[in-house]
mmCIF file of C-alpha atoms in Angstrom:
data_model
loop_
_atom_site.group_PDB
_atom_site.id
_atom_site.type_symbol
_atom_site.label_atom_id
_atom_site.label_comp_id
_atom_site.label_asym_id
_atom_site.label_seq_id
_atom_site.Cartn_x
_atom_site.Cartn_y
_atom_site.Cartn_z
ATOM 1 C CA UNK A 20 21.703 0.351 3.008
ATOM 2 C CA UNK A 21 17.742 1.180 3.156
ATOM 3 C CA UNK A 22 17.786 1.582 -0.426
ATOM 4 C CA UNK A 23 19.479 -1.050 -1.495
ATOM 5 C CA UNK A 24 16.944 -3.330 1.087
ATOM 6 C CA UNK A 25 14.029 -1.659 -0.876
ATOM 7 C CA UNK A 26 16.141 -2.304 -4.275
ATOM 8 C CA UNK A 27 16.357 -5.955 -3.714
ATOM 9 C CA UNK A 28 13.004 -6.419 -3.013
ATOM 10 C CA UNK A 29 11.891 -5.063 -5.787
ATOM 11 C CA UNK A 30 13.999 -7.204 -7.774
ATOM 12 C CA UNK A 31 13.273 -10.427 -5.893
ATOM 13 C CA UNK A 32 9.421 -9.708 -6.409
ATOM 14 C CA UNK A 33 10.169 -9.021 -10.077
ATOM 15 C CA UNK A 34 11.797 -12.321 -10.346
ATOM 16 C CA UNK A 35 8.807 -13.974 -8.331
ATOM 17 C CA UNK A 36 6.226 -12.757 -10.234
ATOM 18 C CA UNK A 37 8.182 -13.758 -13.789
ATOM 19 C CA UNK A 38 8.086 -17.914 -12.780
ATOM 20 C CA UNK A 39 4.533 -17.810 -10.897
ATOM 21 C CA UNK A 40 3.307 -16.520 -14.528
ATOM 22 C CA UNK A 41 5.433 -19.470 -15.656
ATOM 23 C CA UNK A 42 4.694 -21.760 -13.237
ATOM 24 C CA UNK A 43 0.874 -21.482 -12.980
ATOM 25 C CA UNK A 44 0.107 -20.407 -16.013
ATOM 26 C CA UNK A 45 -2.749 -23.422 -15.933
ATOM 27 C CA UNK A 46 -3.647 -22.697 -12.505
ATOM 28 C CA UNK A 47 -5.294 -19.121 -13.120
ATOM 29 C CA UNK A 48 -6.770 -18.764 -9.662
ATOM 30 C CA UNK A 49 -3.454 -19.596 -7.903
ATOM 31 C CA UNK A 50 -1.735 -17.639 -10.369
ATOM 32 C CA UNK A 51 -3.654 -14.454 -9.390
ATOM 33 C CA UNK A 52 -3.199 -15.168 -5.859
ATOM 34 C CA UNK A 53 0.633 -15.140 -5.985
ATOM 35 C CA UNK A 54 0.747 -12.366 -8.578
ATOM 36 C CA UNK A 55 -1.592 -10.098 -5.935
ATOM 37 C CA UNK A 56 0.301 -11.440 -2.782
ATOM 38 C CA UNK A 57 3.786 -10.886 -4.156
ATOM 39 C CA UNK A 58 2.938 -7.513 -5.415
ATOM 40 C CA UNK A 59 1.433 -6.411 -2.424
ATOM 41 C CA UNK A 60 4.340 -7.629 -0.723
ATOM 42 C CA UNK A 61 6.994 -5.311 -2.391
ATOM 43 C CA UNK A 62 4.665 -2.218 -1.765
ATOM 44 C CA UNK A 63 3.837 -3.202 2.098
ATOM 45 C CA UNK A 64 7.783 -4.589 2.386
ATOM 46 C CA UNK A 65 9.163 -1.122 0.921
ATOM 47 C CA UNK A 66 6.456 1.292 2.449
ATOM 48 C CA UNK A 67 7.745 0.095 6.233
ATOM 49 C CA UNK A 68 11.374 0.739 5.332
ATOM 50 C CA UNK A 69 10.264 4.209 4.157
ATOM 51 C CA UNK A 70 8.512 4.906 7.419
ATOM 52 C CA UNK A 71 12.011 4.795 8.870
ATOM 53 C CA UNK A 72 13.342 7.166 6.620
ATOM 54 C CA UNK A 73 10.679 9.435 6.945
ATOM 55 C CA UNK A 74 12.384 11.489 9.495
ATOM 56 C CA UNK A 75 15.891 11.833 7.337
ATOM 57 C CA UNK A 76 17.705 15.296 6.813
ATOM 58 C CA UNK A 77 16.471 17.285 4.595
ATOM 59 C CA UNK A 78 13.136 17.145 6.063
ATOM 60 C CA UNK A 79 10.414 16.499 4.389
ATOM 61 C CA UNK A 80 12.262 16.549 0.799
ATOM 62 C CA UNK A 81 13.725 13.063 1.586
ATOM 63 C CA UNK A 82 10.801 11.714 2.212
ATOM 64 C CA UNK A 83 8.682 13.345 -0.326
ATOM 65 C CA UNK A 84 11.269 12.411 -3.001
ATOM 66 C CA UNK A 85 11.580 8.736 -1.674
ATOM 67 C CA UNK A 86 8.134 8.688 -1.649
ATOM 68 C CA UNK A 87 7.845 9.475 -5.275
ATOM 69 C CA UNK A 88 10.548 7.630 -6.897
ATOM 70 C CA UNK A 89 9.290 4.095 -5.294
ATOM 71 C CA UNK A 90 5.108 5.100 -6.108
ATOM 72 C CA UNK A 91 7.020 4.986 -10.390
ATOM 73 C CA UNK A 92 9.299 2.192 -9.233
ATOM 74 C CA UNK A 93 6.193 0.456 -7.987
ATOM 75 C CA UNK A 94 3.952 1.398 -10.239
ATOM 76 C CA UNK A 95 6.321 0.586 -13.457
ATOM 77 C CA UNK A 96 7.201 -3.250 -11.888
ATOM 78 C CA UNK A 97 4.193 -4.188 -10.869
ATOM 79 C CA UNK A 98 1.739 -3.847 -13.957
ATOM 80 C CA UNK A 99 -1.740 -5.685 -13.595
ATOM 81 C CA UNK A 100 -2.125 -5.350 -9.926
ATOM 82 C CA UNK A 101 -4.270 -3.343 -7.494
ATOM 83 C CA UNK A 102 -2.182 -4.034 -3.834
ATOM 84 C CA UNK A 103 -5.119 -2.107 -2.244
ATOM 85 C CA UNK A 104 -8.405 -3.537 -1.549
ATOM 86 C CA UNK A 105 -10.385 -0.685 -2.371
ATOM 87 C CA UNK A 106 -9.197 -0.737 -5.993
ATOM 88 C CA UNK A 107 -10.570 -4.635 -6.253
ATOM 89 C CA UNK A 108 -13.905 -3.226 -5.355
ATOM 90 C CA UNK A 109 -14.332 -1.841 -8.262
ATOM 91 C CA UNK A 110 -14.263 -4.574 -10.544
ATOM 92 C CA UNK A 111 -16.458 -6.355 -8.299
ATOM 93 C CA UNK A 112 -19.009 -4.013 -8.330
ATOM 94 C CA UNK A 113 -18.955 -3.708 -12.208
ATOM 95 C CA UNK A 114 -19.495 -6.980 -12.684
ATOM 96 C CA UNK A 115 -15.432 -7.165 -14.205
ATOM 97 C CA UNK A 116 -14.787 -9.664 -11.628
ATOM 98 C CA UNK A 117 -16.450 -12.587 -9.912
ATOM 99 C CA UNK A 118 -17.036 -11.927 -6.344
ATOM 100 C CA UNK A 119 -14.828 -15.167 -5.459
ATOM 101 C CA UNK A 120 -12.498 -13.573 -7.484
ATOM 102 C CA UNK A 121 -11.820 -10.651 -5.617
ATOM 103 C CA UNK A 122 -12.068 -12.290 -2.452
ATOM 104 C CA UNK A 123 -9.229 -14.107 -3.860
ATOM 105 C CA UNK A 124 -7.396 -10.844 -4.456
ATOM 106 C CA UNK A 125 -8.028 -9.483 -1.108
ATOM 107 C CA UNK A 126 -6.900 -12.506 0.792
ATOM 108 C CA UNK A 127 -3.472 -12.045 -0.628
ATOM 109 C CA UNK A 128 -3.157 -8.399 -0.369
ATOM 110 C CA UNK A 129 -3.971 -8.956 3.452
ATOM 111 C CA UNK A 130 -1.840 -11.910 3.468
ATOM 112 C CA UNK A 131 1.254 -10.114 1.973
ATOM 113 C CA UNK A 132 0.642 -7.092 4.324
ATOM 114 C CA UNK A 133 1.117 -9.511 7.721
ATOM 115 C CA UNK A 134 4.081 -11.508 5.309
ATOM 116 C CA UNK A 135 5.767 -7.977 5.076
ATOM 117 C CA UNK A 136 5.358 -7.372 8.553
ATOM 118 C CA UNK A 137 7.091 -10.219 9.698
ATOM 119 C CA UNK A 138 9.708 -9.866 7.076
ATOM 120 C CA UNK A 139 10.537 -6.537 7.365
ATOM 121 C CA UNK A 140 10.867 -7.214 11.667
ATOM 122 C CA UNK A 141 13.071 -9.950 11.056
ATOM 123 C CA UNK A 142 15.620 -7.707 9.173
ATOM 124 C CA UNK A 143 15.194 -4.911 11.362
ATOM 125 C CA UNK A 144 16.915 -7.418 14.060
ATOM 126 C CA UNK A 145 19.652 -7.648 12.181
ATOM 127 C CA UNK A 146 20.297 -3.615 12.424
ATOM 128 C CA UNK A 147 21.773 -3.902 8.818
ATOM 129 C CA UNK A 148 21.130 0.356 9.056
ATOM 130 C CA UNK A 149 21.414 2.798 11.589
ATOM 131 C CA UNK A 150 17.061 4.303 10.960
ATOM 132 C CA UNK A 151 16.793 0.027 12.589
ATOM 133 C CA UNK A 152 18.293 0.730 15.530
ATOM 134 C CA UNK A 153 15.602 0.798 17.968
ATOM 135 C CA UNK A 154 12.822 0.370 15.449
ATOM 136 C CA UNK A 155 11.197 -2.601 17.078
ATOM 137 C CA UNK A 156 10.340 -0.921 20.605
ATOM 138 C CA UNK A 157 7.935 1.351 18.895
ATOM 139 C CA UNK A 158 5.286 -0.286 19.499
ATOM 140 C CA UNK A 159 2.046 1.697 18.027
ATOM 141 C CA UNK A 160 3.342 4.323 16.483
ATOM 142 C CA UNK A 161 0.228 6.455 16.179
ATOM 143 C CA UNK A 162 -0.253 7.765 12.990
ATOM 144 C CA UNK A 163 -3.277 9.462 13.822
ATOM 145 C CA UNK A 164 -2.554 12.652 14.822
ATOM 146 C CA UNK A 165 -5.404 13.847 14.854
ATOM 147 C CA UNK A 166 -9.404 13.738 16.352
ATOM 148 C CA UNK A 167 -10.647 10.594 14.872
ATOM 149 C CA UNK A 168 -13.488 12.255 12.988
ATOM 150 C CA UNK A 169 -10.669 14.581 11.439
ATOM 151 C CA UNK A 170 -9.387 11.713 10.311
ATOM 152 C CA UNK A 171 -11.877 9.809 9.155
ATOM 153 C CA UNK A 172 -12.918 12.335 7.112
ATOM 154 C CA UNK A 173 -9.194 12.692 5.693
ATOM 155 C CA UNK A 174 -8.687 9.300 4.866
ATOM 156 C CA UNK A 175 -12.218 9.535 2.924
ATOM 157 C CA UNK A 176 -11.368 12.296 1.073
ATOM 158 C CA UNK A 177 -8.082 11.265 0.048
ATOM 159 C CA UNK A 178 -9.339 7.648 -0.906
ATOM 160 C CA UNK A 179 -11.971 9.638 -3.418
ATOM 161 C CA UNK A 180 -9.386 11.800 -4.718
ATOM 162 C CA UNK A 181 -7.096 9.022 -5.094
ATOM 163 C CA UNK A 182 -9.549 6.460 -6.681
ATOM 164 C CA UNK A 183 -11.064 9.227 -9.312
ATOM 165 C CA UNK A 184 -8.068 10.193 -10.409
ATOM 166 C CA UNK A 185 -7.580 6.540 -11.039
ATOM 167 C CA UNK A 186 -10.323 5.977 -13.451
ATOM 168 C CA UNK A 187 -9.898 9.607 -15.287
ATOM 169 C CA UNK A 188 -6.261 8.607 -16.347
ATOM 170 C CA UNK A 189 -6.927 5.163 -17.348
ATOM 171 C CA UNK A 190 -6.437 6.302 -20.898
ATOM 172 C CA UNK A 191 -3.431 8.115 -20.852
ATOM 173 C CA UNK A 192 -0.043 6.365 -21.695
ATOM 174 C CA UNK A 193 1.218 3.820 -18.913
ATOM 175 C CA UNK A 194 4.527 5.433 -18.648
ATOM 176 C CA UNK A 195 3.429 9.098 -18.485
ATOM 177 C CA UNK A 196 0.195 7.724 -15.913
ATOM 178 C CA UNK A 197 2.430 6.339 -13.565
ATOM 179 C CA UNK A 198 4.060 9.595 -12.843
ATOM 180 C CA UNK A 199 0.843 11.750 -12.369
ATOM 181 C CA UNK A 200 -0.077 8.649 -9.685
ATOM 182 C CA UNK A 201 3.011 9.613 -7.926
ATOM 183 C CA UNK A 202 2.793 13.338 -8.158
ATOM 184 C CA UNK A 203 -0.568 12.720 -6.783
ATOM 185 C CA UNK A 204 0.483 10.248 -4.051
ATOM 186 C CA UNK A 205 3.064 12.167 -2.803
ATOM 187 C CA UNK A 206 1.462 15.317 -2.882
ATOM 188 C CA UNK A 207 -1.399 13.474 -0.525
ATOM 189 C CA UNK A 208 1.414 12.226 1.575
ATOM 190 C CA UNK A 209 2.427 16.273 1.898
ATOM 191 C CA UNK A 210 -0.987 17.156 2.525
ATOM 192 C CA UNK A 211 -1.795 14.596 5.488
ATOM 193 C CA UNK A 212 0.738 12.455 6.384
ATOM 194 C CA UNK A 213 1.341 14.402 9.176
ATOM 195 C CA UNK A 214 -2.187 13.741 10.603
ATOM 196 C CA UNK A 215 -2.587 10.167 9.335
ATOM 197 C CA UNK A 216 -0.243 8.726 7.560
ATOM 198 C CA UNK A 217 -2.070 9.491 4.273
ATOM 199 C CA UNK A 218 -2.495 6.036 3.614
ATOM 200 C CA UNK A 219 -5.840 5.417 2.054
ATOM 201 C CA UNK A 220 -4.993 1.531 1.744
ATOM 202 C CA UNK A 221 -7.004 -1.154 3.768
ATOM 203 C CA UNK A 222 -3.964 -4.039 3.986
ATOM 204 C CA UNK A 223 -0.696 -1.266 3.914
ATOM 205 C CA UNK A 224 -2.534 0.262 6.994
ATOM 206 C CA UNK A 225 -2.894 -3.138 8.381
ATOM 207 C CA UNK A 226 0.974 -3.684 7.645
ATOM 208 C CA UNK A 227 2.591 -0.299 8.873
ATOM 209 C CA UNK A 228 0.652 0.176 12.216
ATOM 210 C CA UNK A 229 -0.865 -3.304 13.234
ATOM 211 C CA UNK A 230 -0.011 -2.750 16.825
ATOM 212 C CA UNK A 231 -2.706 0.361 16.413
ATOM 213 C CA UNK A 232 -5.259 -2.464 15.355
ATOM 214 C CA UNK A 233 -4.391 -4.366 18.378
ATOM 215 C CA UNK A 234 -4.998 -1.724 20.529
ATOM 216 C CA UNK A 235 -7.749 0.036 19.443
ATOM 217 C CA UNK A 236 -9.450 -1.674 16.538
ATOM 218 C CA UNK A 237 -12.274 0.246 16.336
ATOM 219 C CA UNK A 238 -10.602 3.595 15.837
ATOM 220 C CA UNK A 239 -7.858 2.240 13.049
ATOM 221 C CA UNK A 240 -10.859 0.040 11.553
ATOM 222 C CA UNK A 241 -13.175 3.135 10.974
ATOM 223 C CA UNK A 242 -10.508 5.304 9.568
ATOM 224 C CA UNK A 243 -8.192 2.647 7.854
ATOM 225 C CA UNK A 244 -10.877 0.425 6.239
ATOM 226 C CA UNK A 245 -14.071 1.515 6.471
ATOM 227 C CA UNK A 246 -12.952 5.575 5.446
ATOM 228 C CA UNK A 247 -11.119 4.167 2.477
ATOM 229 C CA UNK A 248 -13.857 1.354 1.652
ATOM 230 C CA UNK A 249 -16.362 4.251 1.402
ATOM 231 C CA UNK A 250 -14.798 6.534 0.099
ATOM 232 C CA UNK A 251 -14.716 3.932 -2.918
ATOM 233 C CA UNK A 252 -18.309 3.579 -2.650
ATOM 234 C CA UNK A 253 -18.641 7.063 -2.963
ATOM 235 C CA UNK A 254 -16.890 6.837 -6.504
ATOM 236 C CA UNK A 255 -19.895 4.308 -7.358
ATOM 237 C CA UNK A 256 -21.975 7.102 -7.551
ATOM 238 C CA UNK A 257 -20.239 10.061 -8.970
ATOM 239 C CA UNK A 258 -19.335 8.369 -11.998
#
C-alpha cells in the first residue's frame, strides 16, 4: 500500500508539472514556482512515507533499496529541478540566477516541504497501511543521534560530498548520472542515517522532523540548514 501511495504521487506530480508548463508557459516566474513547489513536493511527500518503512524486515536492505529506487525514480521524473535549497545557491552565487529568482525557488521548496507535511498527516489518519498505525503520536522523532557537534560536522561533510559530486558528473549522460546520485545517496544514507538522518537538505529536514524545529530550533537549525548551507559555501571555494 506504501508503494503504491509513493507511486501515485509520483504520477500525480508528473501530471502537475506537464499542464503548469502548459498553463504558464507566459507566466515564467509562476511557472518556476509551481514547477519547484510540485517537485519538491513528490520528494518531501515520498521521503516521509519512507521514514515509515525504514524499520521493515530485512533490515537495512529494505530501506537501502527503497531508498535507491525512488533517488532514480525521482531523479528521472523530475528533470530541471533542485528540491534542495542548497543546490539553488549555486546558481545564485554564479551569477546563473537572479537573486529574486532563487528566492523564488526557495519559497516553494519550503512551501512544498510544510504542503507535504500536512498531506502526508492527513493520509496517515486514514491508516490506509499498517507502518501508519500510530505514526502521528511520534511527535519529534529525533534524528539526531548523536552530540550536536558530531552532527554538525556530518551533515557538513555529507552536504560537500554530495554537492561536488554534483558538479563533477554534470557531464556524464542523464540516465547513467542519475544512478551514481543514488548509489551515492544511499550509500550516505548507510553511512549516517543512523546518527542523523543523512539528510543534507534545508526544506526535507524541515518536512520530516518539524516537531524537532519546534522544540529546539537552534540545534535542528545549525545542523539542518546552516551545516548544509555551508557546506555549499565550502564548494565555492574548492572549485
Amino acid at each position: 500500500t506504501s508503494l503504491l501511495l509513493m507511486a501515485g504521487i509520483v504520477v500525480a506530480v508528473g501530471l502537475c508539472r506537464r499542464l503548469t508548463r502548459r498553463r504558464l508557459r507566459s507566466h515564467p516566474r509562476l511557472c518556476t514556482f509551481f514547477l519547484e513547489m510540485f517537485s519538491t513536493f513528490q520528494i518531501c511527500a515520498c521521503t516521509n512515507e519512507l521514514c515509515l518503512l525504514g524499520n521493515a524486515e530485512p533490515k537495512p536492505h529494505t530501506g537501502l533499496t527503497l531508498t535507491y529506487g525512488f533517488t532514480v525514480l525521482h531523479g528521472l521524473t523530475l528533470p530541471g529541478s533542485t528540491c534542495n535549497p542548497c543546490g539553488t545557491l549555486q546558481p545564485m552565487w554564479g551569477g546563473g540566477t537572479s537573486v529574486k529568482m532563487g528566492g523564488l525557488k526557495i519559497g516553494a521548496q519550503f512551501v512544498a516541504a510544510v504542503l507535504a507535511r500536512v498531506f502526508m498527516h492527513f493520509l496517515w489518519r486514514l491508516e490506509m497501511a499498517e507502518p501508519h498505525f500510530g505514526a502521528l503520536s511520534q511527535g519529534c522523532s529525533n534524528p539526531m543521534q548523536t552530540t550536536e557537534t558530531q552532527a554538525f560536522c556530518i551533515e557538513l561533510l555529507f552536504s560537500v560530498v554530495f554537492q561536488l559530486t554534483i558538479l563533477r558528473v554534470e557531464s556524464i549522460n542523464p540516465k547513467y548520472r542519475v544512478h551514481l546520485i543514488a548509489l551515492l545517496i544511499t550509500m550516505l544514507v548507510y553511512a549516517g542515517g543512523n546518527l542523523t538522518g543523512a539528510i543534507f537538505n534545508p526544506a526535507l529536514a524541515f518536512s520530516l522532523h518539524p516537531n524537532c524545529f519546534y522544540d529546539k530550533f537552534w540545534s535542528y537549525s545549525l545542523v539542518y540548514w546552516i551545516a548544509p548551507s555551508l557546506g555549499k559555501f565550502l564548494i565555492f571555494y574548492v572549485i
